Amino acid sequence: MALQGKHLVLGVTGGVAAYKAAVLLRQLQRAGASVQVVMTEAATRFVTPVTFQALSGQPVCVDLWDARFANNMAHIELSRAADAILVAPASADFLARLAQGQADDLLSALALARTCPLLVAPAMNRQMWENPATRRNVKTLRQDGVLCLGPAAGVQACGEAGEGRMWEPEDLLESLAAFFTPKVLAGRRVLMTAGPTFEAIDPVRGITNLSSGRMGYAIARAAARAGAAVTLVSGPVALETPLGVERISVCSALEMHQAVMERAGQAEVFIGVAAVADYRVATAAGHKLKKDAGAPPQILLTPNPDILAEVAALPQPPFCVGFAAESENLDAYAEAKRRKKHIPLIVGNLIQDGFGGAQNRVILFDDAGRHPLPAAPKDHLARQLIEHIAPLLA
Ligand code: PMT
């Protein structure tokens, strides 16, 4: 889990987006964090502390003079215990008070007393966001080392449209996870493939496979969190593009081949996770094949280019990582593929473990031997793979 073992203070200030903080709280907890909620008095007018208390399993702190804390030092105790403070939503008023170094309520006081990182997710009416005073405050906060997440543009609660919406909880969670991830791929350019390919037979039918894209997308996310500039050439999947990742959507193996070869020269790492069709239909029909057109159609197949092998054969190839999906003899087949394609690292997985699900179990094969990674969520394996690749790049 991306935030396993982290202790966070979630600050909630007065704004309509306070209701989204309840969803965010849940997501932070699911990612492994323990969360103490601190609200401003204004925030309690939008959502009651009872909601956050029920969700977090902890009493919510609002009052600077909270008698539950020794010596009335809530602001010190809460900020010392935290790995980070995230204020979401952060209102214009709160940003102003923060920029001024004011400490007239619990949340602003603990932000001032902090020794840990502070992240804010602004949320306000677009004119308040555009106001020079707010811009000045945000600039000051950035100079003070505060990380500003958002805001996004869109329709606002006031009915206007523009910049000022709080980032969605999943984007805030992703940013926080990235924030805590060691930047082992800082500045590296990573090119990847993921998902299946679709080889057309006619305008509505085709040959494809059961790859969901989950393994590849998890790796793209892990690489981006680790500081890489990631380009993901993706076959047809139903997944959100990971935050900060450039996605090129393709359909067939030929399209994937072209998209990769156009970019491979600039990449430092290439990771081929896609289940690329080895064959395509030699001549796809321009019209839908008719069932009653006599004998069943014969489909002639022709080989697709091997994208990974071609990238590895470039005069100055990126560091190439392949995947091997096998139904048996995993070690022998994966190692044979690694040697045949002349790549330094291949990730072997059994078809029954890898295709489609949220979990996988893999073995990494490189010059140093085999490195089994036990069954785990794909996000977790992706992190381990990135940590394995990073030292090999030197
Ligand atoms: O998407 P998921 O549901 O999460 O499933 C993940 C996965 C099982 C698809 C993934 O973990 C995996 O094993 N991907 C590779 C599957 C595969 O088709 O392997 P292969 O043995 O056919 O190919 C070996 C390597 O060559 C792969 O890196 C493949 O991307 C690459 N290749 C293959 C054929 C081709 N024409 N071009 C290629 O680049």
Tab-separated table of C-alpha atoms in Angstrom, residues 171-390:
chain	number	residue	atom	x	y	z
A	171	ASP	CA	-5.629	12.759	-7.682
A	172	LEU	CA	-4.738	14.057	-4.214
A	173	LEU	CA	-4.052	10.505	-3.053
A	174	GLU	CA	-1.849	9.893	-6.089
A	175	SER	CA	0.105	13.103	-5.456
A	176	LEU	CA	0.636	12.164	-1.842
A	177	ALA	CA	1.805	8.669	-2.806
A	178	ALA	CA	4.209	10.217	-5.341
A	179	PHE	CA	5.381	12.668	-2.698
A	180	PHE	CA	6.455	9.831	-0.392
A	181	THR	CA	8.020	7.674	-3.145
A	182	PRO	CA	11.825	7.806	-3.338
A	183	LYS	CA	12.776	9.389	-6.678
A	184	VAL	CA	14.904	6.494	-7.910
A	185	LEU	CA	14.058	7.286	-11.565
A	186	ALA	CA	14.312	11.080	-11.261
A	187	GLY	CA	14.556	12.637	-14.707
A	188	ARG	CA	14.611	9.272	-16.546
A	189	ARG	CA	12.589	8.900	-19.750
A	190	VAL	CA	10.587	5.680	-19.670
A	191	LEU	CA	8.697	4.316	-22.674
A	192	MET	CA	6.257	1.470	-22.104
A	193	THR	CA	3.604	-0.671	-23.726
A	194	ALA	CA	0.571	-2.113	-21.940
A	195	GLY	CA	-2.711	-3.885	-22.594
A	196	PRO	CA	-3.740	-6.096	-25.481
A	197	THR	CA	-3.662	-5.365	-29.192
A	198	PHE	CA	-6.691	-5.768	-31.431
A	199	GLU	CA	-6.189	-7.188	-34.904
A	200	ALA	CA	-9.183	-6.467	-37.113
A	201	ILE	CA	-10.845	-9.234	-39.125
A	202	ASP	CA	-13.543	-6.928	-40.424
A	203	PRO	CA	-14.970	-3.580	-39.194
A	204	VAL	CA	-16.556	-5.178	-36.108
A	205	ARG	CA	-14.584	-8.340	-35.368
A	206	GLY	CA	-11.019	-8.953	-34.408
A	207	ILE	CA	-8.389	-11.048	-32.653
A	208	THR	CA	-7.391	-9.895	-29.189
A	209	ASN	CA	-6.518	-11.341	-25.763
A	210	LEU	CA	-7.429	-11.031	-22.097
A	211	SER	CA	-4.798	-8.488	-21.007
A	212	SER	CA	-6.539	-5.834	-18.907
A	213	GLY	CA	-3.600	-3.417	-18.897
A	214	ARG	CA	-3.499	-3.433	-15.079
A	215	MET	CA	0.090	-4.668	-14.768
A	216	GLY	CA	1.384	-2.132	-17.290
A	217	TYR	CA	-0.597	0.771	-15.846
A	218	ALA	CA	0.641	-0.086	-12.346
A	219	ILE	CA	4.224	0.035	-13.621
A	220	ALA	CA	3.616	3.338	-15.428
A	221	ARG	CA	2.205	4.780	-12.189
A	222	ALA	CA	5.128	3.468	-10.122
A	223	ALA	CA	7.669	4.856	-12.598
A	224	ALA	CA	5.967	8.273	-12.607
A	225	ARG	CA	5.863	8.300	-8.808
A	226	ALA	CA	9.578	7.483	-8.837
A	227	GLY	CA	10.236	10.650	-10.828
A	228	ALA	CA	10.379	9.337	-14.425
A	229	ALA	CA	8.815	11.028	-17.457
A	230	VAL	CA	6.620	8.152	-18.620
A	231	THR	CA	5.106	7.604	-22.062
A	232	LEU	CA	2.653	4.728	-22.144
A	233	VAL	CA	1.680	3.252	-25.505
A	234	SER	CA	-1.518	1.482	-24.630
A	235	GLY	CA	-3.731	-1.011	-26.406
A	236	PRO	CA	-7.517	-0.799	-25.845
A	237	VAL	CA	-8.210	-0.994	-22.088
A	238	ALA	CA	-10.773	0.464	-19.695
A	239	LEU	CA	-8.348	2.142	-17.284
A	240	GLU	CA	-7.683	5.735	-16.246
A	241	THR	CA	-4.346	7.137	-17.349
A	242	PRO	CA	-2.095	7.410	-14.269
A	243	LEU	CA	-1.503	10.994	-13.127
A	244	GLY	CA	1.482	12.581	-14.885
A	245	VAL	CA	1.790	9.826	-17.509
A	246	GLU	CA	1.593	10.605	-21.227
A	247	ARG	CA	-0.669	8.030	-22.884
A	248	ILE	CA	-0.693	7.172	-26.572
A	249	SER	CA	-3.732	5.036	-27.375
A	250	VAL	CA	-3.347	2.475	-30.154
A	251	CYS	CA	-5.315	-0.500	-31.338
A	252	SER	CA	-3.284	-2.915	-33.467
A	253	ALA	CA	0.246	-4.280	-33.090
A	254	LEU	CA	1.302	-2.282	-36.165
A	255	GLU	CA	0.058	0.953	-34.561
A	256	MET	CA	1.825	0.036	-31.318
A	257	HIS	CA	4.990	-0.724	-33.257
A	258	GLN	CA	4.909	2.646	-35.008
A	259	ALA	CA	4.181	4.613	-31.827
A	260	VAL	CA	7.040	2.882	-29.997
A	261	MET	CA	9.631	3.108	-32.788
A	262	GLU	CA	8.952	6.857	-33.202
A	263	ARG	CA	9.855	7.385	-29.534
A	264	ALA	CA	12.368	4.642	-28.687
A	265	GLY	CA	15.380	6.769	-29.685
A	266	GLN	CA	14.666	9.235	-26.865
A	267	ALA	CA	13.920	6.648	-24.179
A	268	GLU	CA	16.352	5.531	-21.491
A	269	VAL	CA	14.178	2.627	-20.398
A	270	PHE	CA	11.737	0.552	-22.448
A	271	ILE	CA	9.305	-1.787	-20.683
A	272	GLY	CA	7.193	-4.074	-22.882
A	273	VAL	CA	4.245	-5.214	-20.801
A	274	ALA	CA	1.717	-5.405	-23.635
A	275	ALA	CA	0.383	-8.740	-24.793
A	276	VAL	CA	1.088	-8.028	-28.444
A	277	ALA	CA	-0.555	-10.283	-31.024
A	278	ASP	CA	2.122	-12.297	-32.768
A	279	TYR	CA	-0.037	-12.417	-35.921
A	280	ARG	CA	-2.529	-10.162	-37.643
A	281	VAL	CA	-5.071	-10.828	-40.355
A	282	ALA	CA	-3.286	-10.524	-43.686
A	283	THR	CA	-6.102	-8.557	-45.311
A	284	ALA	CA	-8.900	-7.313	-43.063
A	285	ALA	CA	-12.297	-7.198	-44.817
A	286	GLY	CA	-13.564	-3.694	-45.590
A	287	HIS	CA	-17.167	-4.781	-44.949
A	288	LYS	CA	-18.710	-6.980	-42.295
A	289	LEU	CA	-18.271	-10.645	-43.240
A	290	LYS	CA	-21.659	-12.217	-43.984
A	291	LYS	CA	-22.591	-15.496	-42.360
A	292	ASP	CA	-24.616	-16.732	-45.297
A	293	ALA	CA	-21.927	-16.055	-47.898
A	294	GLY	CA	-21.211	-19.731	-48.527
A	295	ALA	CA	-18.328	-21.643	-46.916
A	296	PRO	CA	-16.968	-20.347	-43.589
A	297	PRO	CA	-14.287	-17.726	-44.234
A	298	GLN	CA	-10.644	-18.760	-44.068
A	299	ILE	CA	-8.550	-16.189	-42.212
A	300	LEU	CA	-4.970	-15.893	-43.393
A	301	LEU	CA	-2.555	-14.620	-40.741
A	302	THR	CA	0.749	-12.832	-41.184
A	303	PRO	CA	3.411	-12.137	-38.494
A	304	ASN	CA	3.518	-8.832	-36.619
A	305	PRO	CA	6.828	-7.103	-35.945
A	306	ASP	CA	8.409	-7.978	-32.604
A	307	ILE	CA	8.460	-4.528	-30.997
A	308	LEU	CA	10.644	-5.432	-28.024
A	309	ALA	CA	13.232	-7.229	-30.156
A	310	GLU	CA	13.395	-4.262	-32.548
A	311	VAL	CA	13.875	-1.746	-29.743
A	312	ALA	CA	16.586	-3.933	-28.205
A	313	ALA	CA	18.338	-4.120	-31.604
A	314	LEU	CA	18.618	-0.327	-31.991
A	315	PRO	CA	22.226	0.901	-32.255
A	316	GLN	CA	21.896	2.628	-28.873
A	317	PRO	CA	18.998	0.796	-27.224
A	318	PRO	CA	17.318	1.918	-24.028
A	319	PHE	CA	17.538	-0.427	-21.047
A	320	CYS	CA	14.982	-3.022	-22.187
A	321	VAL	CA	12.639	-4.917	-19.883
A	322	GLY	CA	10.422	-7.635	-21.375
A	323	PHE	CA	7.579	-9.680	-19.976
A	324	ALA	CA	6.968	-13.359	-20.621
A	325	ALA	CA	3.541	-14.863	-20.016
A	326	GLU	CA	3.746	-18.651	-19.996
A	327	SER	CA	1.415	-21.486	-19.047
A	328	GLU	CA	4.270	-23.863	-18.101
A	329	ASN	CA	8.105	-24.090	-17.888
A	330	LEU	CA	8.240	-20.446	-16.825
A	331	ASP	CA	11.942	-20.355	-15.971
A	332	ALA	CA	13.161	-22.009	-19.160
A	333	TYR	CA	10.849	-20.126	-21.529
A	334	ALA	CA	11.363	-16.710	-19.909
A	335	GLU	CA	15.139	-17.035	-19.862
A	336	ALA	CA	15.107	-18.252	-23.487
A	337	LYS	CA	13.078	-15.153	-24.488
A	338	ARG	CA	15.506	-12.893	-22.636
A	339	ARG	CA	18.463	-14.333	-24.528
A	340	LYS	CA	16.720	-14.449	-27.904
A	341	LYS	CA	15.642	-10.803	-27.665
A	342	HIS	CA	19.010	-9.705	-26.170
A	343	ILE	CA	17.479	-7.875	-23.230
A	344	PRO	CA	18.992	-7.454	-19.764
A	345	LEU	CA	15.809	-8.139	-17.779
A	346	ILE	CA	12.640	-10.146	-18.306
A	347	VAL	CA	9.676	-10.524	-15.966
A	348	GLY	CA	8.141	-13.990	-16.076
A	349	ASN	CA	4.579	-14.682	-15.014
A	350	LEU	CA	2.170	-17.560	-15.404
A	351	ILE	CA	-0.848	-16.807	-17.550
A	352	GLN	CA	-3.188	-17.970	-14.767
A	353	ASP	CA	-1.544	-15.519	-12.323
A	354	GLY	CA	-1.005	-12.496	-14.535
A	355	PHE	CA	-3.842	-11.959	-16.994
A	356	GLY	CA	-6.728	-9.754	-15.928
A	357	GLY	CA	-6.652	-9.818	-12.120
A	358	ALA	CA	-5.562	-7.276	-9.528
A	359	GLN	CA	-2.740	-9.509	-8.268
A	360	ASN	CA	0.197	-11.265	-9.876
A	361	ARG	CA	3.220	-13.350	-8.974
A	362	VAL	CA	6.379	-12.816	-11.000
A	363	ILE	CA	10.002	-13.873	-11.300
A	364	LEU	CA	12.607	-11.390	-12.545
A	365	PHE	CA	15.407	-12.875	-14.652
A	366	ASP	CA	18.578	-10.896	-15.235
A	367	ASP	CA	22.324	-11.492	-15.484
A	368	ALA	CA	22.465	-12.016	-11.726
A	369	GLY	CA	19.914	-14.856	-11.828
A	370	ARG	CA	16.276	-15.277	-10.847
A	371	HIS	CA	14.488	-13.063	-8.318
A	372	PRO	CA	11.011	-14.320	-7.345
A	373	LEU	CA	8.501	-11.759	-6.092
A	374	PRO	CA	5.660	-13.413	-4.152
A	375	ALA	CA	1.984	-12.932	-5.010
A	376	ALA	CA	0.931	-9.337	-4.349
A	377	PRO	CA	-1.249	-6.560	-5.780
A	378	LYS	CA	0.088	-5.361	-9.134
A	379	ASP	CA	0.799	-1.884	-7.687
A	380	HIS	CA	3.078	-3.465	-5.118
A	381	LEU	CA	4.915	-5.609	-7.687
A	382	ALA	CA	5.278	-2.566	-9.925
A	383	ARG	CA	7.039	-0.680	-7.127
A	384	GLN	CA	9.375	-3.618	-6.552
A	385	LEU	CA	10.145	-3.839	-10.272
A	386	ILE	CA	11.017	-0.137	-10.444
A	387	GLU	CA	13.270	-0.520	-7.402
A	388	HIS	CA	14.970	-3.459	-9.137
A	389	ILE	CA	15.456	-1.586	-12.427
A	390	ALA	CA	16.808	1.679	-10.948
